[in-house]
Amino acid sequence: MSTQVEKHPLPYWNPYVAGIGLGLVLLASFVVMGRGLGASGAFSSLVTVGVQAVAPNHVANNEFYAEYIGDGTKSPLKDWLVFEVLGVFVGGFISGSLAHRVTKVVEKGPNISTRGRLLMAFAGGGLMGIGAKLARGCTSGQALTGGALFNVGSWAFMMMVFGGAYAMAYFVRRQWQ
Amino acid sequence: MIAPFFKYGLFGEDISLVVAFITGIGFGFFLERAGFNSAKKLAAQFYFTDLTVFKVMFTAIITAMVGLYYLSVIGFLDLSLVYLTPTFLLPQVVGGLILGFGFVIGGYCPGTSCVAVSTGRIDGMVYLGGIIFGILVFGEVFPLVSNFYVSTSMGQITLPQITGLPYGLLVFLVVLMALGGFVGAEWIEKKMASKKAGASL
């Protein structure tokens, strides 16, 4: 840990360079797999497995969970998105480590307590989970992937994400500024 | 045409999971490189002080879009075999709105929160807990919202199909729009920075 404290975190990359990198990963996924990127779907599989362990009948009677169970011949965790998201954790850690950016910290503005920030993080995550499921995908699966494919629903979704975030920004400004 | 490789049977399900893991590493790497492990940086997009979210997202979209178009024109990739999520307009509009609220309240989206977690952000870990809780809530109330969930179904549909404009023209227009957006974003950031400097004098 002491070496991490001594070394200053390196600056982030130029956004256009990082964007091209991200775009090429997305393109490679289209070419190799015939599908784009995702994130929220992996957590749906995780939730389904959790609920199934506690109440198997409940899962069988719910269309939402049933979709992630499939025909029941394999675990919902043996899924493309689950493995992809595991990679996201690893990739983020590799990049962060190389640039000395792995630090135990709470991201927040100066005008909010740590406790307040964590409550907001949980509430925001909750809304994100609900919104992503209703929209059939999140920023990765809809905005990025569907955006590059000219998917009608994805473009409508993307406009609403920016619209919603800008509309709400004023009310939570104390958290960030 | 030989791509998408998986659809042409170049490898099976098990290898596809290895591909998934490697793809994810690339995805996470560039998310972190862009600074998307930081909620402060992500949220700054919505206060016009740092428009990295817009810049990275649209650079990625046009890179993949132009690449796809080129590979399909030269006959390397069959675009019709690339999976397209069906459109259900109203639930996606409402879902997008809720997600947008969650983005600025919590500071992350699902993918970026994973990168935040692996670089030690405590708020990212709590946020991810929130996502799991939100999905559980959605799953539990699903029987109540299932009619809405499948409403305004439009099937697998793209902007070229709905507008009748040629695919290539739309690629060109989106690239043009993005480039214009980048120029605007740089201008807004400069403006905001000088405003802030002026305020602190």
Coordinates of C-alpha atoms in Angstrom, one line a residue:
Chain A
M1 CA 0.0 0.0 0.0
S2 CA 2.8 2.4 0.8
T3 CA 4.1 2.5 -2.8
Q4 CA 0.6 3.5 -3.9
V5 CA 0.5 6.4 -1.5
E6 CA 3.9 7.6 -2.7
K7 CA 3.1 7.4 -6.4
H8 CA 0.8 10.1 -7.8
P9 CA -2.1 9.0 -9.9
L10 CA -1.4 9.6 -13.6
P11 CA -3.9 11.8 -15.6
Y12 CA -6.7 10.1 -17.5
W13 CA -6.3 9.7 -21.3
N14 CA -7.6 12.2 -23.8
P15 CA -11.3 11.5 -24.1
Y16 CA -11.2 11.0 -27.9
V17 CA -8.4 8.5 -27.6
A18 CA -10.2 6.6 -24.9
G19 CA -13.4 6.8 -27.0
I20 CA -11.7 5.3 -30.1
G21 CA -10.4 2.5 -27.9
L22 CA -13.8 1.8 -26.5
G23 CA -15.3 2.0 -30.0
L24 CA -12.8 -0.6 -31.3
V25 CA -13.7 -2.9 -28.4
L26 CA -17.4 -2.6 -29.3
L27 CA -16.6 -3.1 -33.0
A28 CA -14.5 -6.2 -32.2
S29 CA -17.5 -7.6 -30.2
F30 CA -19.8 -7.0 -33.2
V31 CA -17.3 -8.7 -35.6
V32 CA -16.4 -11.7 -33.4
M33 CA -19.7 -12.3 -31.6
G34 CA -22.4 -10.6 -33.5
R35 CA -23.5 -8.7 -30.4
G36 CA -22.5 -5.6 -28.5
L37 CA -21.5 -4.8 -25.0
G38 CA -23.6 -4.9 -21.8
A39 CA -23.5 -4.6 -18.1
S40 CA -26.9 -4.6 -16.3
G41 CA -27.9 -8.0 -17.7
A42 CA -25.1 -9.7 -15.7
F43 CA -26.6 -8.4 -12.5
S44 CA -30.0 -9.6 -13.5
S45 CA -28.6 -13.1 -13.8
L46 CA -26.9 -12.7 -10.4
V47 CA -30.2 -11.5 -8.8
T48 CA -32.1 -14.4 -10.4
V49 CA -29.7 -17.0 -9.0
G50 CA -30.0 -15.4 -5.6
V51 CA -33.8 -15.4 -5.6
Q52 CA -33.8 -18.9 -7.0
A53 CA -31.7 -20.2 -4.1
V54 CA -34.1 -18.7 -1.6
A55 CA -37.5 -19.3 -3.4
P56 CA -37.3 -21.6 -6.4
N57 CA -41.0 -21.7 -7.0
H58 CA -41.3 -18.0 -6.9
V59 CA -38.7 -17.7 -9.7
A60 CA -40.5 -20.3 -11.8
N61 CA -43.7 -18.3 -11.6
N62 CA -42.2 -14.9 -12.5
E63 CA -41.7 -14.2 -16.2
F64 CA -38.8 -11.8 -15.5
Y65 CA -36.7 -14.3 -13.6
A66 CA -37.8 -17.1 -15.9
E67 CA -36.2 -15.4 -18.8
Y68 CA -32.8 -15.5 -17.1
I69 CA -33.3 -19.2 -16.1
G70 CA -33.9 -20.2 -19.7
D71 CA -34.6 -23.9 -20.2
G72 CA -32.9 -24.7 -16.9
T73 CA -30.2 -26.9 -18.5
K74 CA -27.4 -24.5 -17.4
S75 CA -26.7 -22.0 -14.7
P76 CA -27.8 -18.4 -15.4
L77 CA -24.3 -17.4 -14.4
K78 CA -22.8 -19.4 -17.4
D79 CA -23.8 -16.4 -19.5
W80 CA -22.0 -14.2 -22.0
L81 CA -22.7 -11.0 -20.1
V82 CA -21.7 -12.4 -16.8
F83 CA -18.2 -13.3 -18.1
E84 CA -18.0 -10.0 -19.9
V85 CA -18.7 -8.1 -16.7
L86 CA -16.1 -10.1 -14.8
G87 CA -13.7 -8.9 -17.5
V88 CA -14.8 -5.3 -16.9
F89 CA -13.8 -5.5 -13.3
V90 CA -10.4 -7.0 -14.3
G91 CA -9.8 -4.5 -17.1
G92 CA -10.6 -1.6 -14.8
F93 CA -8.3 -2.9 -12.2
I94 CA -5.4 -3.4 -14.8
S95 CA -5.8 0.2 -16.1
G96 CA -6.2 1.7 -12.7
S97 CA -3.2 -0.2 -11.3
L98 CA -0.9 0.8 -14.2
A99 CA -1.8 4.5 -13.6
H100 CA -1.7 4.3 -9.8
R101 CA -5.4 5.1 -9.5
V102 CA -6.5 2.3 -7.3
T103 CA -7.3 4.0 -4.0
K104 CA -9.9 3.4 -1.3
V105 CA -11.9 6.6 -1.6
V106 CA -15.5 8.0 -1.6
E107 CA -16.2 10.2 -4.7
K108 CA -18.1 13.3 -3.6
G109 CA -18.1 17.1 -3.6
P110 CA -17.0 19.0 -0.5
N111 CA -20.5 19.9 0.6
I112 CA -21.9 16.5 1.5
S113 CA -21.1 14.0 4.2
T114 CA -19.7 10.6 3.4
R115 CA -22.9 9.1 4.8
G116 CA -25.0 11.3 2.7
R117 CA -23.1 10.5 -0.4
L118 CA -23.3 6.8 0.2
L119 CA -27.1 7.1 0.7
M120 CA -27.3 8.9 -2.6
A121 CA -25.2 6.3 -4.3
F122 CA -27.5 3.5 -3.1
A123 CA -30.6 5.4 -4.2
G124 CA -29.1 6.3 -7.6
G125 CA -28.1 2.6 -8.1
G126 CA -31.6 1.5 -7.2
L127 CA -33.2 3.8 -9.8
M128 CA -30.5 2.7 -12.3
G129 CA -31.4 -0.9 -11.7
I130 CA -35.1 -0.3 -12.2
G131 CA -34.6 2.0 -15.2
A132 CA -32.2 -0.4 -16.9
K133 CA -34.6 -3.3 -16.6
L134 CA -37.6 -1.3 -17.9
A135 CA -35.5 -0.1 -20.8
R136 CA -34.0 -3.6 -21.6
G137 CA -30.5 -2.3 -21.1
C138 CA -28.3 0.4 -19.7
T139 CA -25.8 2.9 -21.0
S140 CA -23.7 0.0 -22.4
G141 CA -26.3 -2.3 -23.9
Q142 CA -28.6 0.4 -25.2
A143 CA -26.9 3.8 -25.6
L144 CA -23.5 2.5 -26.8
T145 CA -24.4 -0.7 -28.5
G146 CA -27.8 0.3 -29.9
G147 CA -26.5 3.7 -30.7
A148 CA -23.8 2.3 -33.0
L149 CA -26.5 0.1 -34.7
F150 CA -29.0 2.9 -35.2
N151 CA -31.5 1.0 -33.0
V152 CA -34.6 3.2 -32.8
G153 CA -35.4 2.4 -29.1
S154 CA -31.8 2.9 -28.1
W155 CA -31.7 6.4 -29.6
A156 CA -34.9 7.4 -27.9
F157 CA -33.5 5.9 -24.7
M158 CA -30.2 7.8 -25.0
M159 CA -32.0 11.2 -25.4
M160 CA -34.1 10.4 -22.3
V161 CA -31.0 9.5 -20.2
F162 CA -29.4 12.8 -20.9
G163 CA -32.7 14.6 -20.5
G164 CA -33.4 12.9 -17.2
A165 CA -29.9 13.5 -15.8
Y166 CA -29.9 17.2 -16.8
A167 CA -33.4 17.7 -15.4
M168 CA -32.4 16.2 -12.0
A169 CA -28.9 17.7 -11.9
Y170 CA -30.0 21.0 -10.3
F171 CA -31.7 19.2 -7.3
V172 CA -28.6 17.1 -6.4
R173 CA -25.9 19.8 -7.1
R174 CA -24.9 20.0 -3.5
Q175 CA -23.6 16.4 -3.8
W176 CA -21.1 17.3 -6.5
Q177 CA -20.2 21.0 -6.2
Chain B
M1 CA -18.9 -12.9 -45.7
I2 CA -17.2 -14.4 -42.7
A3 CA -18.3 -12.2 -39.8
P4 CA -19.7 -12.3 -37.2
F5 CA -17.4 -15.2 -36.6
F6 CA -19.5 -16.7 -33.8
K7 CA -22.6 -16.7 -36.0
Y8 CA -20.7 -18.4 -38.8
G9 CA -19.7 -21.2 -36.4
L10 CA -16.0 -20.4 -36.1
F11 CA -16.2 -21.3 -32.4
G12 CA -18.7 -22.6 -29.9
E13 CA -20.5 -21.5 -26.7
D14 CA -17.5 -22.3 -24.3
I15 CA -15.0 -20.3 -26.3
S16 CA -17.6 -17.5 -26.5
L17 CA -17.3 -17.1 -22.8
V18 CA -13.6 -16.7 -23.1
V19 CA -14.2 -14.1 -25.8
A20 CA -16.7 -12.4 -23.4
F21 CA -14.1 -12.2 -20.6
I22 CA -11.4 -10.7 -22.9
T23 CA -13.9 -8.3 -24.4
G24 CA -14.8 -7.2 -20.9
I25 CA -11.2 -6.6 -20.0
G26 CA -10.9 -4.3 -23.0
F27 CA -14.2 -2.5 -22.1
G28 CA -13.2 -2.0 -18.5
F29 CA -9.7 -0.9 -19.4
F30 CA -10.9 1.9 -21.7
L31 CA -13.7 3.0 -19.3
E32 CA -11.0 3.5 -16.6
R33 CA -8.6 5.2 -19.0
A34 CA -11.4 7.7 -19.8
G35 CA -11.8 8.5 -16.1
F36 CA -15.2 6.7 -15.7
N37 CA -14.2 5.2 -12.4
S38 CA -14.8 8.6 -10.9
A39 CA -18.4 9.6 -10.0
K40 CA -17.3 13.2 -9.8
K41 CA -16.0 13.2 -13.3
L42 CA -19.1 11.4 -14.7
A43 CA -21.5 13.7 -12.9
A44 CA -19.6 16.8 -14.1
Q45 CA -21.2 16.1 -17.5
F46 CA -24.5 17.3 -16.1
Y47 CA -23.1 20.6 -14.8
F48 CA -21.3 21.4 -18.1
T49 CA -17.9 21.5 -16.4
D50 CA -16.4 18.4 -17.9
L51 CA -18.1 16.9 -21.0
T52 CA -15.9 13.7 -21.1
V53 CA -19.0 11.5 -20.9
F54 CA -20.4 12.9 -24.1
K55 CA -17.0 13.0 -25.9
V56 CA -16.0 9.4 -25.1
M57 CA -19.5 8.0 -25.7
F58 CA -19.9 9.6 -29.1
T59 CA -16.4 8.9 -30.2
A60 CA -17.0 5.3 -29.4
I61 CA -20.4 5.2 -31.2
I62 CA -19.1 6.8 -34.4
T63 CA -15.9 4.6 -34.3
A64 CA -18.0 1.4 -34.1
M65 CA -20.7 2.8 -36.5
V66 CA -18.2 3.7 -39.3
G67 CA -16.3 0.4 -38.8
L68 CA -19.5 -1.6 -39.0
Y69 CA -20.6 0.2 -42.1
Y70 CA -17.2 -0.2 -43.8
L71 CA -17.0 -3.9 -43.0
S72 CA -20.5 -4.5 -44.3
V73 CA -19.9 -2.5 -47.5
I74 CA -16.8 -4.5 -48.4
G75 CA -18.7 -7.7 -47.7
F76 CA -16.8 -8.9 -44.7
L77 CA -19.6 -8.7 -42.1
D78 CA -23.3 -9.5 -42.4
L79 CA -25.0 -6.7 -40.5
S80 CA -28.3 -8.6 -40.4
L81 CA -26.6 -11.2 -38.2
V82 CA -25.7 -8.6 -35.5
Y83 CA -28.2 -8.8 -32.7
L84 CA -30.5 -5.8 -32.4
T85 CA -32.6 -5.4 -29.2
P86 CA -36.3 -5.0 -30.2
T87 CA -37.8 -1.6 -29.6
F88 CA -40.6 -1.1 -27.0
L89 CA -40.7 2.7 -27.3
L90 CA -42.7 3.8 -24.2
P91 CA -41.0 1.5 -21.6
Q92 CA -37.6 2.5 -23.0
V93 CA -38.4 6.2 -22.8
V94 CA -39.6 5.9 -19.2
G95 CA -36.7 3.6 -18.3
G96 CA -34.3 6.0 -19.9
L97 CA -35.7 8.8 -17.8
I98 CA -35.4 6.8 -14.5
L99 CA -32.0 5.7 -15.5
G100 CA -30.9 9.3 -16.2
F101 CA -32.1 10.3 -12.7
G102 CA -30.2 7.4 -11.2
F103 CA -27.1 8.5 -13.2
V104 CA -26.8 12.0 -11.7
I105 CA -28.1 11.0 -8.2
G106 CA -25.7 8.0 -7.9
G107 CA -22.9 9.2 -10.1
Y108 CA -22.4 6.0 -12.2
C109 CA -24.1 3.7 -14.6
P110 CA -23.8 -0.1 -14.3
G111 CA -20.6 -0.5 -16.4
T112 CA -18.8 2.4 -14.9
S113 CA -19.7 1.3 -11.4
C114 CA -17.8 -2.0 -12.0
V115 CA -14.7 -0.1 -12.9
A116 CA -15.2 2.2 -9.8
V117 CA -15.4 -0.9 -7.6
S118 CA -12.2 -2.5 -8.9
T119 CA -10.4 0.8 -8.4
G120 CA -11.5 1.0 -4.8
R121 CA -14.4 3.5 -4.9
I122 CA -16.5 2.9 -1.8
D123 CA -19.4 4.8 -3.3
G124 CA -19.2 2.6 -6.4
M125 CA -19.6 -0.5 -4.2
V126 CA -22.6 0.9 -2.5
Y127 CA -24.0 2.0 -5.9
L128 CA -23.6 -1.6 -7.2
G129 CA -25.5 -2.8 -4.2
G130 CA -28.2 -0.3 -5.1
I131 CA -28.4 -1.7 -8.7
I132 CA -28.8 -5.2 -7.4
F133 CA -31.5 -4.0 -5.0
G134 CA -33.2 -2.1 -7.9
I135 CA -33.2 -5.2 -10.1
L136 CA -34.7 -7.2 -7.3
V137 CA -37.4 -4.6 -6.8
F138 CA -38.1 -4.7 -10.6
G139 CA -38.2 -8.5 -10.6
E140 CA -40.7 -8.5 -7.7
V141 CA -43.1 -6.0 -9.2
F142 CA -42.7 -7.4 -12.7
P143 CA -46.1 -9.0 -12.7
L144 CA -47.6 -5.6 -12.1
V145 CA -45.7 -3.8 -14.9
S146 CA -45.5 -6.7 -17.4
N147 CA -48.2 -5.2 -19.6
F148 CA -46.4 -1.8 -19.8
Y149 CA -43.1 -3.7 -20.3
V150 CA -44.3 -5.2 -23.6
S151 CA -46.3 -2.1 -24.8
T152 CA -45.6 0.0 -27.9
S153 CA -43.7 -2.9 -29.4
M154 CA -42.0 -1.9 -32.7
G155 CA -39.9 -5.0 -33.3
Q156 CA -36.2 -4.9 -34.4
I157 CA -36.1 -1.5 -36.1
T158 CA -33.4 0.9 -37.1
L159 CA -33.3 4.6 -38.0
P160 CA -32.5 3.9 -41.7
Q161 CA -35.6 1.7 -41.8
I162 CA -37.9 4.2 -40.1
T163 CA -36.6 7.3 -41.9
G164 CA -36.1 5.7 -45.3
L165 CA -32.7 7.4 -45.5
P166 CA -29.7 5.4 -46.9
Y167 CA -27.6 3.8 -44.2
G168 CA -24.4 5.5 -45.4
L169 CA -26.0 8.9 -45.4
L170 CA -27.1 8.4 -41.8
V171 CA -23.6 7.3 -40.8
F172 CA -22.3 10.5 -42.4
L173 CA -24.9 12.7 -40.6
V174 CA -24.2 11.2 -37.2
V175 CA -20.5 11.6 -37.6
L176 CA -21.1 15.2 -38.7
M177 CA -23.4 15.8 -35.7
A178 CA -20.8 14.2 -33.3
L179 CA -18.0 16.4 -34.7
G180 CA -20.1 19.5 -34.3
G181 CA -20.9 18.3 -30.8
F182 CA -17.2 17.9 -29.9
V183 CA -16.5 21.5 -31.1
G184 CA -19.4 22.7 -29.0
A185 CA -18.3 20.7 -26.0
E186 CA -14.8 22.1 -26.1
W187 CA -16.2 25.6 -26.3
I188 CA -18.6 25.1 -23.4
E189 CA -15.8 23.6 -21.2
K190 CA -13.6 26.7 -21.9
K191 CA -16.5 29.0 -21.1
M192 CA -17.3 27.2 -17.8
A193 CA -13.6 27.2 -16.8
S194 CA -13.2 30.9 -17.4
K195 CA -16.5 31.6 -15.6
K196 CA -15.2 29.6 -12.6
A197 CA -11.8 31.4 -12.7
G198 CA -13.7 34.8 -12.8
A199 CA -15.9 33.8 -9.8
S200 CA -13.0 32.9 -7.6
L201 CA -11.1 36.2 -8.2

